[in-house]
Amino acid sequence: MGMLSKKWMGAFFVAIVLLLVVETFIYIHYSGKQSEALKITFVLDTDSSLDYENLKDGAENAALDSNCIIDFITGDKVESVNADEIVMVENSGLSSSIGSIKVGDYNLAKDLADYMVINSSCDKILIVSSGEKQHMADIVDGLTVTMENAGRNIEYRPLSTDTKKLYQSMYNLEQSGFFDCVIAIDADSIEAAVEANNRTNRFVEIYGVDNSSESVYYLDIGALGALAYKDEYSMAYVTVRELLKDKNIETYAKGKLYYFIADRQSMYSEDYEKALFPFAK
Protein backbone atom coordinates (compact mmCIF):
# COMPACT_ATOMS: atom_id res chain seq x y z
CA MET A 1 0.00 0.00 0.00
CA GLY A 2 2.84 2.37 0.86
CA MET A 3 4.60 1.46 -2.38
CA LEU A 4 1.43 2.13 -4.42
CA SER A 5 0.97 5.46 -2.69
CA LYS A 6 4.50 6.49 -3.58
CA LYS A 7 3.91 5.56 -7.23
CA TRP A 8 0.74 7.67 -7.33
CA MET A 9 2.56 10.55 -5.70
CA GLY A 10 5.36 10.26 -8.25
CA ALA A 11 2.91 10.18 -11.15
CA PHE A 12 1.04 13.18 -9.73
CA PHE A 13 4.30 15.10 -9.38
CA VAL A 14 5.30 14.29 -12.96
CA ALA A 15 1.87 15.42 -14.19
CA ILE A 16 2.19 18.71 -12.33
CA VAL A 17 5.65 19.30 -13.79
CA LEU A 18 4.40 18.53 -17.31
CA LEU A 19 1.45 20.88 -16.85
CA LEU A 20 3.74 23.69 -15.70
CA VAL A 21 6.05 23.10 -18.67
CA VAL A 22 3.12 23.24 -21.12
CA GLU A 23 1.71 26.40 -19.50
CA THR A 24 5.14 28.03 -19.54
CA PHE A 25 5.58 27.18 -23.23
CA ILE A 26 2.13 28.59 -24.10
CA TYR A 27 2.79 31.76 -22.08
CA ILE A 28 6.18 32.35 -23.68
CA HIS A 29 4.82 31.69 -27.15
CA TYR A 30 1.79 33.96 -26.63
CA SER A 31 3.87 36.71 -25.03
CA GLY A 32 6.28 36.57 -27.93
CA LYS A 33 3.44 37.02 -30.37
CA GLN A 34 2.03 39.88 -28.32
CA SER A 35 5.37 41.68 -28.15
CA GLU A 36 5.79 41.82 -31.91
CA ALA A 37 5.07 45.44 -32.85
CA LEU A 38 2.85 46.21 -35.82
CA LYS A 39 4.97 48.09 -38.35
CA ILE A 40 3.12 50.61 -40.52
CA THR A 41 5.01 52.30 -43.34
CA PHE A 42 3.69 55.40 -45.10
CA VAL A 43 4.92 55.71 -48.69
CA LEU A 44 4.95 59.43 -49.60
CA ASP A 45 4.73 60.95 -53.08
CA THR A 46 7.46 63.48 -52.26
CA ASP A 47 11.18 63.71 -51.61
CA SER A 48 10.94 66.68 -49.23
CA SER A 49 11.14 65.96 -45.51
CA LEU A 50 9.07 69.13 -44.90
CA ASP A 51 6.02 67.87 -46.77
CA TYR A 52 3.14 66.17 -44.97
CA GLU A 53 4.14 67.55 -41.54
CA ASN A 54 0.65 67.20 -40.12
CA LEU A 55 0.12 63.77 -41.62
CA LYS A 56 3.26 62.53 -39.91
CA ASP A 57 2.17 64.00 -36.57
CA GLY A 58 -1.25 62.40 -36.90
CA ALA A 59 0.19 58.96 -37.62
CA GLU A 60 2.74 59.12 -34.80
CA ASN A 61 0.21 60.39 -32.24
CA ALA A 62 -2.22 57.63 -33.21
CA ALA A 63 0.48 55.07 -32.45
CA LEU A 64 1.27 56.41 -28.98
CA ASP A 65 0.72 53.86 -26.18
CA SER A 66 0.25 51.14 -28.80
CA ASN A 67 2.53 48.32 -29.84
CA CYS A 68 3.18 49.98 -33.18
CA ILE A 69 6.09 51.35 -35.21
CA ILE A 70 5.48 54.15 -37.75
CA ASP A 71 7.84 54.73 -40.64
CA PHE A 72 7.87 57.13 -43.61
CA ILE A 73 9.63 56.55 -46.93
CA THR A 74 9.49 58.00 -50.45
CA GLY A 75 7.88 56.17 -53.34
CA ASP A 76 11.15 55.16 -54.98
CA LYS A 77 11.93 52.93 -52.00
CA VAL A 78 8.62 51.07 -51.90
CA GLU A 79 10.07 47.82 -53.31
CA SER A 80 12.35 47.47 -50.28
CA VAL A 81 9.60 48.00 -47.69
CA ASN A 82 9.38 45.41 -44.92
CA ALA A 83 6.18 46.24 -43.07
CA ASP A 84 2.99 44.65 -41.79
CA GLU A 85 0.89 47.42 -43.34
CA ILE A 86 1.66 49.89 -46.13
CA VAL A 87 -0.17 53.20 -46.52
CA MET A 88 0.22 54.87 -49.89
CA VAL A 89 0.06 58.68 -49.80
CA GLU A 90 -0.68 60.56 -53.02
CA ASN A 91 -1.90 64.16 -53.27
CA SER A 92 -2.85 64.03 -49.59
CA GLY A 93 -4.98 60.91 -50.16
CA LEU A 94 -4.30 57.75 -48.12
CA SER A 95 -4.81 54.17 -49.31
CA SER A 96 -4.23 51.03 -47.22
CA SER A 97 -5.44 47.45 -46.89
CA ILE A 98 -8.59 48.65 -45.09
CA GLY A 99 -9.60 51.23 -47.69
CA SER A 100 -8.84 54.84 -48.52
CA ILE A 101 -9.38 58.36 -47.23
CA LYS A 102 -9.34 61.11 -49.81
CA VAL A 103 -10.37 64.74 -50.00
CA GLY A 104 -12.52 65.82 -52.93
CA ASP A 105 -10.45 68.67 -54.38
CA TYR A 106 -13.36 70.00 -56.41
CA ASN A 107 -15.58 70.30 -53.32
CA LEU A 108 -12.77 71.85 -51.29
CA ALA A 109 -12.26 74.50 -54.00
CA LYS A 110 -16.00 75.06 -54.35
CA ASP A 111 -16.32 75.69 -50.60
CA LEU A 112 -13.46 78.20 -50.72
CA ALA A 113 -15.10 79.99 -53.65
CA ASP A 114 -18.46 80.01 -51.83
CA TYR A 115 -16.72 81.55 -48.81
CA MET A 116 -15.22 84.26 -51.02
CA VAL A 117 -18.54 85.03 -52.74
CA ILE A 118 -20.09 85.65 -49.32
CA ASN A 119 -17.19 87.49 -47.70
CA SER A 120 -15.46 89.35 -50.56
CA SER A 121 -16.58 91.72 -53.30
CA CYS A 122 -13.61 90.82 -55.54
CA ASP A 123 -14.60 90.66 -59.20
CA LYS A 124 -11.27 90.27 -61.02
CA ILE A 125 -9.82 87.05 -59.67
CA LEU A 126 -6.57 85.33 -60.65
CA ILE A 127 -5.72 81.72 -59.79
CA VAL A 128 -1.97 81.05 -59.72
CA SER A 129 0.29 78.08 -59.07
CA SER A 130 4.01 77.39 -59.15
CA GLY A 131 4.12 75.39 -62.36
CA GLU A 132 1.21 73.61 -63.99
CA LYS A 133 0.30 70.68 -61.78
CA GLN A 134 -2.10 68.12 -63.24
CA HIS A 135 -3.29 66.95 -59.83
CA MET A 136 -4.61 70.47 -59.17
CA ALA A 137 -7.01 70.43 -62.13
CA ASP A 138 -10.03 69.72 -59.90
CA ILE A 139 -9.12 72.65 -57.64
CA VAL A 140 -8.92 75.01 -60.61
CA ASP A 141 -12.22 73.68 -61.99
CA GLY A 142 -14.00 73.99 -58.64
CA LEU A 143 -12.88 77.60 -58.20
CA THR A 144 -13.58 78.59 -61.81
CA VAL A 145 -17.06 77.07 -62.13
CA THR A 146 -18.26 78.40 -58.77
CA MET A 147 -16.96 81.92 -59.38
CA GLU A 148 -18.36 82.09 -62.91
CA ASN A 149 -21.75 80.89 -61.66
CA ALA A 150 -21.64 83.74 -59.14
CA GLY A 151 -20.95 86.24 -61.94
CA ARG A 152 -17.29 86.83 -61.00
CA ASN A 153 -14.46 87.16 -63.52
CA ILE A 154 -11.75 84.56 -62.98
CA GLU A 155 -8.80 83.07 -64.86
CA TYR A 156 -5.96 80.63 -64.16
CA ARG A 157 -2.28 81.28 -64.89
CA PRO A 158 0.36 78.70 -63.99
CA LEU A 159 3.61 80.56 -63.27
CA SER A 160 7.25 79.52 -63.25
CA THR A 161 8.70 76.99 -60.82
CA ASP A 162 11.86 79.09 -60.69
CA THR A 163 11.68 81.14 -57.48
CA LYS A 164 13.09 84.37 -58.91
CA LYS A 165 10.82 84.28 -61.99
CA LEU A 166 7.81 83.32 -59.87
CA TYR A 167 8.31 86.27 -57.52
CA GLN A 168 8.80 88.73 -60.39
CA SER A 169 5.74 87.47 -62.27
CA MET A 170 3.63 87.69 -59.15
CA TYR A 171 4.79 91.24 -58.49
CA ASN A 172 4.03 92.30 -62.05
CA LEU A 173 0.55 90.77 -61.94
CA GLU A 174 -0.40 92.39 -58.64
CA GLN A 175 1.04 95.76 -59.65
CA SER A 176 -0.74 95.72 -63.00
CA GLY A 177 -4.16 96.53 -61.55
CA PHE A 178 -5.82 93.85 -63.71
CA PHE A 179 -6.75 91.79 -60.64
CA ASP A 180 -8.11 92.63 -57.21
CA CYS A 181 -7.81 89.11 -55.82
CA VAL A 182 -5.35 86.21 -56.06
CA ILE A 183 -6.05 82.59 -55.18
CA ALA A 184 -2.70 80.81 -54.81
CA ILE A 185 -3.04 77.03 -54.81
CA ASP A 186 0.35 75.83 -53.55
CA ALA A 187 2.90 76.87 -50.93
CA ASP A 188 5.35 78.57 -53.32
CA SER A 189 2.72 80.68 -55.07
CA ILE A 190 1.19 81.68 -51.72
CA GLU A 191 4.56 82.91 -50.51
CA ALA A 192 5.18 84.77 -53.77
CA ALA A 193 1.74 86.41 -53.65
CA VAL A 194 2.18 87.56 -50.04
CA GLU A 195 5.67 88.88 -50.74
CA ALA A 196 4.44 90.77 -53.81
CA ASN A 197 1.57 92.28 -51.83
CA ASN A 198 4.11 93.69 -49.37
CA ARG A 199 6.03 95.36 -52.21
CA THR A 200 3.28 96.78 -54.40
CA ASN A 201 1.47 100.10 -54.04
CA ARG A 202 -1.86 98.30 -54.38
CA PHE A 203 -3.56 95.95 -51.96
CA VAL A 204 -4.71 92.67 -53.45
CA GLU A 205 -6.77 90.16 -51.48
CA ILE A 206 -5.03 86.79 -51.26
CA TYR A 207 -6.57 83.39 -50.57
CA GLY A 208 -4.74 80.08 -50.43
CA VAL A 209 -5.03 76.33 -50.85
CA ASP A 210 -2.24 74.56 -48.98
CA ASN A 211 -1.36 72.47 -45.89
CA SER A 212 2.05 73.87 -44.89
CA SER A 213 2.89 75.58 -41.60
CA GLU A 214 4.13 78.59 -43.58
CA SER A 215 0.68 79.11 -45.10
CA VAL A 216 -0.90 78.77 -41.66
CA TYR A 217 1.50 81.51 -40.49
CA TYR A 218 0.41 83.80 -43.33
CA LEU A 219 -3.21 83.22 -42.35
CA ASP A 220 -2.41 83.98 -38.72
CA ILE A 221 -0.79 87.35 -39.50
CA GLY A 222 -3.63 88.39 -41.78
CA ALA A 223 -1.78 88.05 -45.08
CA LEU A 224 -4.42 85.56 -46.30
CA GLY A 225 -8.14 86.18 -46.28
CA ALA A 226 -8.81 82.45 -45.86
CA LEU A 227 -7.05 79.14 -46.32
CA ALA A 228 -8.49 75.92 -47.74
CA TYR A 229 -6.77 73.25 -45.69
CA LYS A 230 -6.76 69.46 -45.93
CA ASP A 231 -6.90 67.85 -42.50
CA GLU A 232 -4.00 65.44 -43.07
CA TYR A 233 -3.57 65.03 -39.32
CA SER A 234 -6.99 63.42 -38.89
CA MET A 235 -6.62 61.39 -42.09
CA ALA A 236 -3.44 59.75 -40.82
CA TYR A 237 -4.71 59.42 -37.25
CA VAL A 238 -7.86 57.60 -38.36
CA THR A 239 -5.93 55.33 -40.75
CA VAL A 240 -3.48 54.18 -38.06
CA ARG A 241 -6.21 53.65 -35.44
CA GLU A 242 -8.21 51.58 -37.95
CA LEU A 243 -5.15 49.46 -38.74
CA LEU A 244 -4.74 48.96 -34.98
CA LYS A 245 -8.37 47.80 -34.93
CA ASP A 246 -9.56 50.54 -32.60
CA LYS A 247 -13.36 50.14 -32.60
CA ASN A 248 -13.91 53.60 -31.10
CA ILE A 249 -12.39 55.31 -34.14
CA GLU A 250 -15.49 54.59 -36.23
CA THR A 251 -17.50 57.13 -34.25
CA TYR A 252 -14.72 59.73 -34.55
CA ALA A 253 -14.35 59.22 -38.30
CA LYS A 254 -18.02 59.06 -39.24
CA GLY A 255 -19.05 61.94 -41.47
CA LYS A 256 -15.66 63.75 -41.41
CA LEU A 257 -14.87 65.82 -44.51
CA TYR A 258 -11.12 66.00 -43.77
CA TYR A 259 -10.88 69.58 -45.02
CA PHE A 260 -12.05 73.02 -43.95
CA ILE A 261 -11.95 76.70 -44.88
CA ALA A 262 -10.25 78.66 -42.10
CA ASP A 263 -9.96 82.41 -41.59
CA ARG A 264 -8.40 84.42 -38.75
CA GLN A 265 -11.62 84.26 -36.74
CA SER A 266 -12.11 80.51 -36.99
CA MET A 267 -8.55 79.19 -37.07
CA TYR A 268 -8.31 78.99 -33.28
CA SER A 269 -11.59 77.16 -32.83
CA GLU A 270 -11.23 73.79 -31.13
CA ASP A 271 -11.68 71.68 -34.27
CA TYR A 272 -9.46 73.75 -36.58
CA GLU A 273 -6.67 74.41 -34.09
CA LYS A 274 -5.99 70.69 -33.66
CA ALA A 275 -5.26 70.34 -37.37
CA LEU A 276 -3.54 73.68 -38.00
CA PHE A 277 -1.19 73.48 -35.02
CA PRO A 278 -0.29 69.79 -34.51
CA PHE A 279 2.83 70.69 -32.51
CA ALA A 280 0.56 72.14 -29.82
CA LYS A 281 -1.18 68.82 -29.15
One Martini backbone bead per residue (centre of mass of N, CA, C, O) as a GRO file, in nm:
protein
  281
    1MET     BB    1   0.059   0.063  -0.021
    2GLY     BB    2   0.303   0.250   0.003
    3MET     BB    3   0.408   0.199  -0.284
    4LEU     BB    4   0.152   0.300  -0.437
    5SER     BB    5   0.154   0.584  -0.322
    6LYS     BB    6   0.429   0.666  -0.441
    7LYS     BB    7   0.348   0.632  -0.737
    8TRP     BB    8   0.121   0.841  -0.735
    9MET     BB    9   0.296   1.077  -0.645
   10GLY     BB   10   0.489   1.065  -0.885
   11ALA     BB   11   0.276   1.104  -1.109
   12PHE     BB   12   0.165   1.373  -1.004
   13PHE     BB   13   0.431   1.528  -1.023
   14VAL     BB   14   0.474   1.490  -1.329
   15ALA     BB   15   0.211   1.626  -1.415
   16ILE     BB   16   0.271   1.902  -1.296
   17VAL     BB   17   0.529   1.956  -1.455
   18LEU     BB   18   0.401   1.932  -1.738
   19LEU     BB   19   0.195   2.158  -1.700
   20LEU     BB   20   0.402   2.385  -1.651
   21VAL     BB   21   0.550   2.356  -1.919
   22VAL     BB   22   0.310   2.412  -2.104
   23GLU     BB   23   0.232   2.690  -1.986
   24THR     BB   24   0.506   2.822  -2.039
   25PHE     BB   25   0.506   2.787  -2.344
   26ILE     BB   26   0.243   2.941  -2.403
   27TYR     BB   27   0.328   3.209  -2.273
   28ILE     BB   28   0.580   3.263  -2.442
   29HIS     BB   29   0.445   3.249  -2.717
   30TYR     BB   30   0.227   3.469  -2.667
   31SER     BB   31   0.418   3.697  -2.580
   32GLY     BB   32   0.576   3.707  -2.842
   33LYS     BB   33   0.337   3.788  -3.018
   34GLN     BB   34   0.260   4.047  -2.854
   35SER     BB   35   0.555   4.195  -2.891
   36GLU     BB   36   0.492   4.236  -3.181
   37ALA     BB   37   0.516   4.494  -3.377
   38LEU     BB   38   0.338   4.709  -3.568
   39LYS     BB   39   0.422   4.787  -3.902
   40ILE     BB   40   0.396   5.121  -4.045
   41THR     BB   41   0.410   5.236  -4.384
   42PHE     BB   42   0.469   5.543  -4.542
   43VAL     BB   43   0.415   5.636  -4.883
   44LEU     BB   44   0.553   5.908  -5.040
   45ASP     BB   45   0.503   6.177  -5.299
   46THR     BB   46   0.800   6.268  -5.181
   47ASP     BB   47   1.132   6.422  -5.096
   48SER     BB   48   1.032   6.603  -4.871
   49SER     BB   49   1.055   6.648  -4.521
   50LEU     BB   50   0.828   6.893  -4.507
   51ASP     BB   51   0.618   6.721  -4.595
   52TYR     BB   52   0.353   6.612  -4.420
   53GLU     BB   53   0.352   6.704  -4.117
   54ASN     BB   54   0.062   6.634  -4.011
   55LEU     BB   55   0.053   6.341  -4.093
   56LYS     BB   56   0.285   6.248  -3.914
   57ASP     BB   57   0.161   6.335  -3.644
   58GLY     BB   58  -0.097   6.163  -3.664
   59ALA     BB   59   0.040   5.884  -3.678
   60GLU     BB   60   0.216   5.902  -3.417
   61ASN     BB   61  -0.020   5.964  -3.215
   62ALA     BB   62  -0.182   5.700  -3.278
   63ALA     BB   63   0.071   5.512  -3.166
   64LEU     BB   64   0.042   5.578  -2.893
   65ASP     BB   65   0.035   5.324  -2.661
   66SER     BB   66   0.132   5.126  -2.888
   67ASN     BB   67   0.222   4.833  -3.074
   68CYS     BB   68   0.394   5.058  -3.276
   69ILE     BB   69   0.540   5.132  -3.601
   70ILE     BB   70   0.651   5.429  -3.765
   71ASP     BB   71   0.696   5.497  -4.121
   72PHE     BB   72   0.889   5.691  -4.374
   73ILE     BB   73   0.873   5.703  -4.732
   74THR     BB   74   0.956   5.693  -5.056
   75GLY     BB   75   0.849   5.566  -5.357
   76ASP     BB   76   1.140   5.452  -5.452
   77LYS     BB   77   1.132   5.240  -5.179
   78VAL     BB   78   0.891   5.027  -5.187
   79GLU     BB   79   1.040   4.750  -5.261
   80SER     BB   80   1.195   4.757  -4.956
   81VAL     BB   81   0.956   4.697  -4.786
   82ASN     BB   82   0.911   4.608  -4.423
   83ALA     BB   83   0.571   4.543  -4.358
   84ASP     BB   84   0.248   4.500  -4.240
   85GLU     BB   85   0.177   4.801  -4.338
   86ILE     BB   86   0.062   4.999  -4.620
   87VAL     BB   87   0.069   5.356  -4.696
   88MET     BB   88  -0.056   5.544  -4.947
   89VAL     BB   89   0.063   5.872  -5.066
   90GLU     BB   90  -0.156   6.094  -5.264
   91ASN     BB   91  -0.250   6.398  -5.265
   92SER     BB   92  -0.345   6.347  -4.953
   93GLY     BB   93  -0.402   6.049  -5.003
   94LEU     BB   94  -0.520   5.737  -4.849
   95SER     BB   95  -0.391   5.393  -4.881
   96SER     BB   96  -0.510   5.067  -4.776
   97SER     BB   97  -0.625   4.756  -4.671
   98ILE     BB   98  -0.902   4.918  -4.554
   99GLY     BB   99  -0.864   5.164  -4.759
  100SER     BB  100  -0.976   5.511  -4.805
  101ILE     BB  101  -0.860   5.865  -4.786
  102LYS     BB  102  -1.023   6.146  -4.935
  103VAL     BB  103  -1.017   6.455  -5.101
  104GLY     BB  104  -1.232   6.673  -5.258
  105ASP     BB  105  -1.112   6.919  -5.453
  106TYR     BB  106  -1.365   7.045  -5.570
  107ASN     BB  107  -1.514   7.097  -5.299
  108LEU     BB  108  -1.299   7.264  -5.165
  109ALA     BB  109  -1.301   7.491  -5.382
  110LYS     BB  110  -1.601   7.559  -5.364
  111ASP     BB  111  -1.598   7.648  -5.065
  112LEU     BB  112  -1.402   7.880  -5.105
  113ALA     BB  113  -1.571   8.035  -5.313
  114ASP     BB  114  -1.820   8.069  -5.135
  115TYR     BB  115  -1.677   8.234  -4.921
  116MET     BB  116  -1.595   8.470  -5.112
  117VAL     BB  117  -1.878   8.555  -5.207
  118ILE     BB  118  -1.966   8.638  -4.914
  119ASN     BB  119  -1.677   8.804  -4.813
  120SER     BB  120  -1.632   8.918  -5.117
  121SER     BB  121  -1.602   9.172  -5.393
  122CYS     BB  122  -1.447   9.034  -5.590
  123ASP     BB  123  -1.401   9.037  -5.972
  124LYS     BB  124  -1.075   9.001  -6.020
  125ILE     BB  125  -0.957   8.678  -6.065
  126LEU     BB  126  -0.655   8.493  -5.968
  127ILE     BB  127  -0.503   8.195  -6.056
  128VAL     BB  128  -0.220   8.034  -5.894
  129SER     BB  129   0.095   7.860  -5.975
  130SER     BB  130   0.375   7.646  -5.941
  131GLY     BB  131   0.312   7.549  -6.200
  132GLU     BB  132   0.172   7.275  -6.380
  133LYS     BB  133  -0.069   7.081  -6.205
  134GLN     BB  134  -0.264   6.812  -6.258
  135HIS     BB  135  -0.375   6.759  -5.954
  136MET     BB  136  -0.519   7.068  -5.971
  137ALA     BB  137  -0.768   7.067  -6.164
  138ASP     BB  138  -1.009   7.052  -5.959
  139ILE     BB  139  -0.951   7.320  -5.822
  140VAL     BB  140  -0.980   7.502  -6.067
  141ASP     BB  141  -1.268   7.414  -6.140
  142GLY     BB  142  -1.412   7.485  -5.873
  143LEU     BB  143  -1.345   7.787  -5.881
  144THR     BB  144  -1.445   7.865  -6.165
  145VAL     BB  145  -1.741   7.771  -6.164
  146THR     BB  146  -1.835   7.921  -5.908
  147MET     BB  147  -1.758   8.211  -5.996
  148GLU     BB  148  -1.918   8.219  -6.263
  149ASN     BB  149  -2.197   8.162  -6.129
  150ALA     BB  150  -2.152   8.445  -5.956
  151GLY     BB  151  -2.026   8.663  -6.174
  152ARG     BB  152  -1.720   8.618  -6.184
  153ASN     BB  153  -1.393   8.698  -6.264
  154ILE     BB  154  -1.179   8.429  -6.400
  155GLU     BB  155  -0.833   8.301  -6.390
  156TYR     BB  156  -0.558   8.091  -6.510
  157ARG     BB  157  -0.196   8.096  -6.399
  158PRO     BB  158   0.081   7.941  -6.461
  159LEU     BB  159   0.389   7.953  -6.319
  160SER     BB  160   0.693   7.946  -6.224
  161THR     BB  161   0.939   7.738  -6.054
  162ASP     BB  162   1.110   7.975  -6.039
  163THR     BB  163   1.156   8.189  -5.791
  164LYS     BB  164   1.233   8.455  -5.930
  165LYS     BB  165   1.010   8.446  -6.153
  166LEU     BB  166   0.769   8.418  -5.968
  167TYR     BB  167   0.801   8.684  -5.810
  168GLN     BB  168   0.794   8.875  -6.057
  169SER     BB  169   0.520   8.790  -6.173
  170MET     BB  170   0.356   8.856  -5.921
  171TYR     BB  171   0.422   9.153  -5.910
  172ASN     BB  172   0.317   9.234  -6.190
  173LEU     BB  173   0.022   9.143  -6.147
  174GLU     BB  174  -0.044   9.320  -5.894
  175GLN     BB  175   0.050   9.600  -6.024
  176SER     BB  176  -0.141   9.620  -6.283
  177GLY     BB  177  -0.471   9.608  -6.196
  178PHE     BB  178  -0.630   9.344  -6.315
  179PHE     BB  179  -0.638   9.257  -6.003
  180ASP     BB  180  -0.809   9.197  -5.668
  181CYS     BB  181  -0.739   8.877  -5.673
  182VAL     BB  182  -0.576   8.590  -5.514
  183ILE     BB  183  -0.535   8.235  -5.589
  184ALA     BB  184  -0.326   8.021  -5.415
  185ILE     BB  185  -0.238   7.653  -5.474
  186ASP     BB  186   0.049   7.687  -5.326
  187ALA     BB  187   0.316   7.757  -5.137
  188ASP     BB  188   0.486   7.928  -5.340
  189SER     BB  189   0.253   8.118  -5.441
  190ILE     BB  190   0.181   8.232  -5.167
  191GLU     BB  191   0.451   8.363  -5.101
  192ALA     BB  192   0.463   8.541  -5.357
  193ALA     BB  193   0.199   8.699  -5.305
  194VAL     BB  194   0.273   8.819  -5.029
  195GLU     BB  195   0.536   8.959  -5.114
  196ALA     BB  196   0.407   9.140  -5.333
  197ASN     BB  197   0.204   9.288  -5.144
  198ASN     BB  198   0.445   9.431  -4.983
  199ARG     BB  199   0.555   9.596  -5.256
  200THR     BB  200   0.310   9.720  -5.344
  201ASN     BB  201   0.066   9.988  -5.392
  202ARG     BB  202  -0.133   9.758  -5.379
  203PHE     BB  203  -0.424   9.584  -5.275
  204VAL     BB  204  -0.447   9.228  -5.250
  205GLU     BB  205  -0.633   8.965  -5.230
  206ILE     BB  206  -0.562   8.657  -5.042
  207TYR     BB  207  -0.576   8.311  -5.124
  208GLY     BB  208  -0.560   7.959  -5.010
  209VAL     BB  209  -0.402   7.630  -5.101
  210ASP     BB  210  -0.289   7.453  -4.811
  211ASN     BB  211  -0.064   7.261  -4.551
  212SER     BB  212   0.138   7.454  -4.442
  213SER     BB  213   0.288   7.637  -4.191
  214GLU     BB  214   0.332   7.894  -4.360
  215SER     BB  215   0.033   7.939  -4.437
  216VAL     BB  216  -0.069   7.961  -4.148
  217TYR     BB  217   0.097   8.213  -4.083
  218TYR     BB  218  -0.035   8.399  -4.294
  219LEU     BB  219  -0.312   8.379  -4.169
  220ASP     BB  220  -0.239   8.483  -3.879
  221ILE     BB  221  -0.129   8.779  -3.999
  222GLY     BB  222  -0.337   8.852  -4.253
  223ALA     BB  223  -0.239   8.771  -4.556
  224LEU     BB  224  -0.496   8.592  -4.546
  225GLY     BB  225  -0.834   8.548  -4.583
  226ALA     BB  226  -0.802   8.232  -4.660
  227LEU     BB  227  -0.788   7.864  -4.595
  228ALA     BB  228  -0.746   7.571  -4.767
  229TYR     BB  229  -0.760   7.264  -4.566
  230LYS     BB  230  -0.610   6.964  -4.513
  231ASP     BB  231  -0.672   6.697  -4.278
  232GLU     BB  232  -0.404   6.505  -4.231
  233TYR     BB  233  -0.408   6.429  -3.939
  234SER     BB  234  -0.681   6.271  -3.934
  235MET     BB  235  -0.621   6.075  -4.163
  236ALA     BB  236  -0.383   5.931  -4.018
  237TYR     BB  237  -0.512   5.866  -3.749
  238VAL     BB  238  -0.741   5.687  -3.854
  239THR     BB  239  -0.572   5.480  -4.008
  240VAL     BB  240  -0.410   5.369  -3.767
  241ARG     BB  241  -0.650   5.292  -3.581
  242GLU     BB  242  -0.769   5.089  -3.784
  243LEU     BB  243  -0.514   4.904  -3.799
  244LEU     BB  244  -0.548   4.866  -3.470
  245LYS     BB  245  -0.852   4.809  -3.412
  246ASP     BB  246  -1.025   5.068  -3.334
  247LYS     BB  247  -1.358   5.096  -3.259
  248ASN     BB  248  -1.384   5.410  -3.177
  249ILE     BB  249  -1.309   5.545  -3.460
  250GLU     BB  250  -1.580   5.539  -3.609
  251THR     BB  251  -1.711   5.780  -3.466
  252TYR     BB  252  -1.493   5.993  -3.537
  253ALA     BB  253  -1.506   5.943  -3.865
  254LYS     BB  254  -1.792   6.006  -3.902
  255GLY     BB  255  -1.848   6.250  -4.151
  256LYS     BB  256  -1.578   6.340  -4.239
  257LEU     BB  257  -1.405   6.567  -4.462
  258TYR     BB  258  -1.090   6.662  -4.430
  259TYR     BB  259  -1.179   6.973  -4.445
  260PHE     BB  260  -1.124   7.342  -4.454
  261ILE     BB  261  -1.225   7.686  -4.390
  262ALA     BB  262  -0.996   7.931  -4.288
  263ASP     BB  263  -0.976   8.198  -4.060
  264ARG     BB  264  -0.893   8.417  -3.813
  265GLN     BB  265  -1.154   8.345  -3.645
  266SER     BB  266  -1.144   8.008  -3.680
  267MET     BB  267  -0.847   7.887  -3.631
  268TYR     BB  268  -0.900   7.869  -3.292
  269SER     BB  269  -1.072   7.652  -3.296
  270GLU     BB  270  -1.090   7.341  -3.185
  271ASP     BB  271  -1.090   7.188  -3.460
  272TYR     BB  272  -0.871   7.356  -3.620
  273GLU     BB  273  -0.626   7.368  -3.426
  274LYS     BB  274  -0.548   7.064  -3.435
  275ALA     BB  275  -0.456   7.085  -3.743
  276LEU     BB  276  -0.280   7.356  -3.761
  277PHE     BB  277  -0.142   7.272  -3.453
  278PRO     BB  278   0.019   6.988  -3.384
  279PHE     BB  279   0.249   7.085  -3.176
  280ALA     BB  280   0.013   7.153  -2.946
  281LYS     BB  281  -0.077   6.851  -2.850
   0.00000   0.00000   0.00000
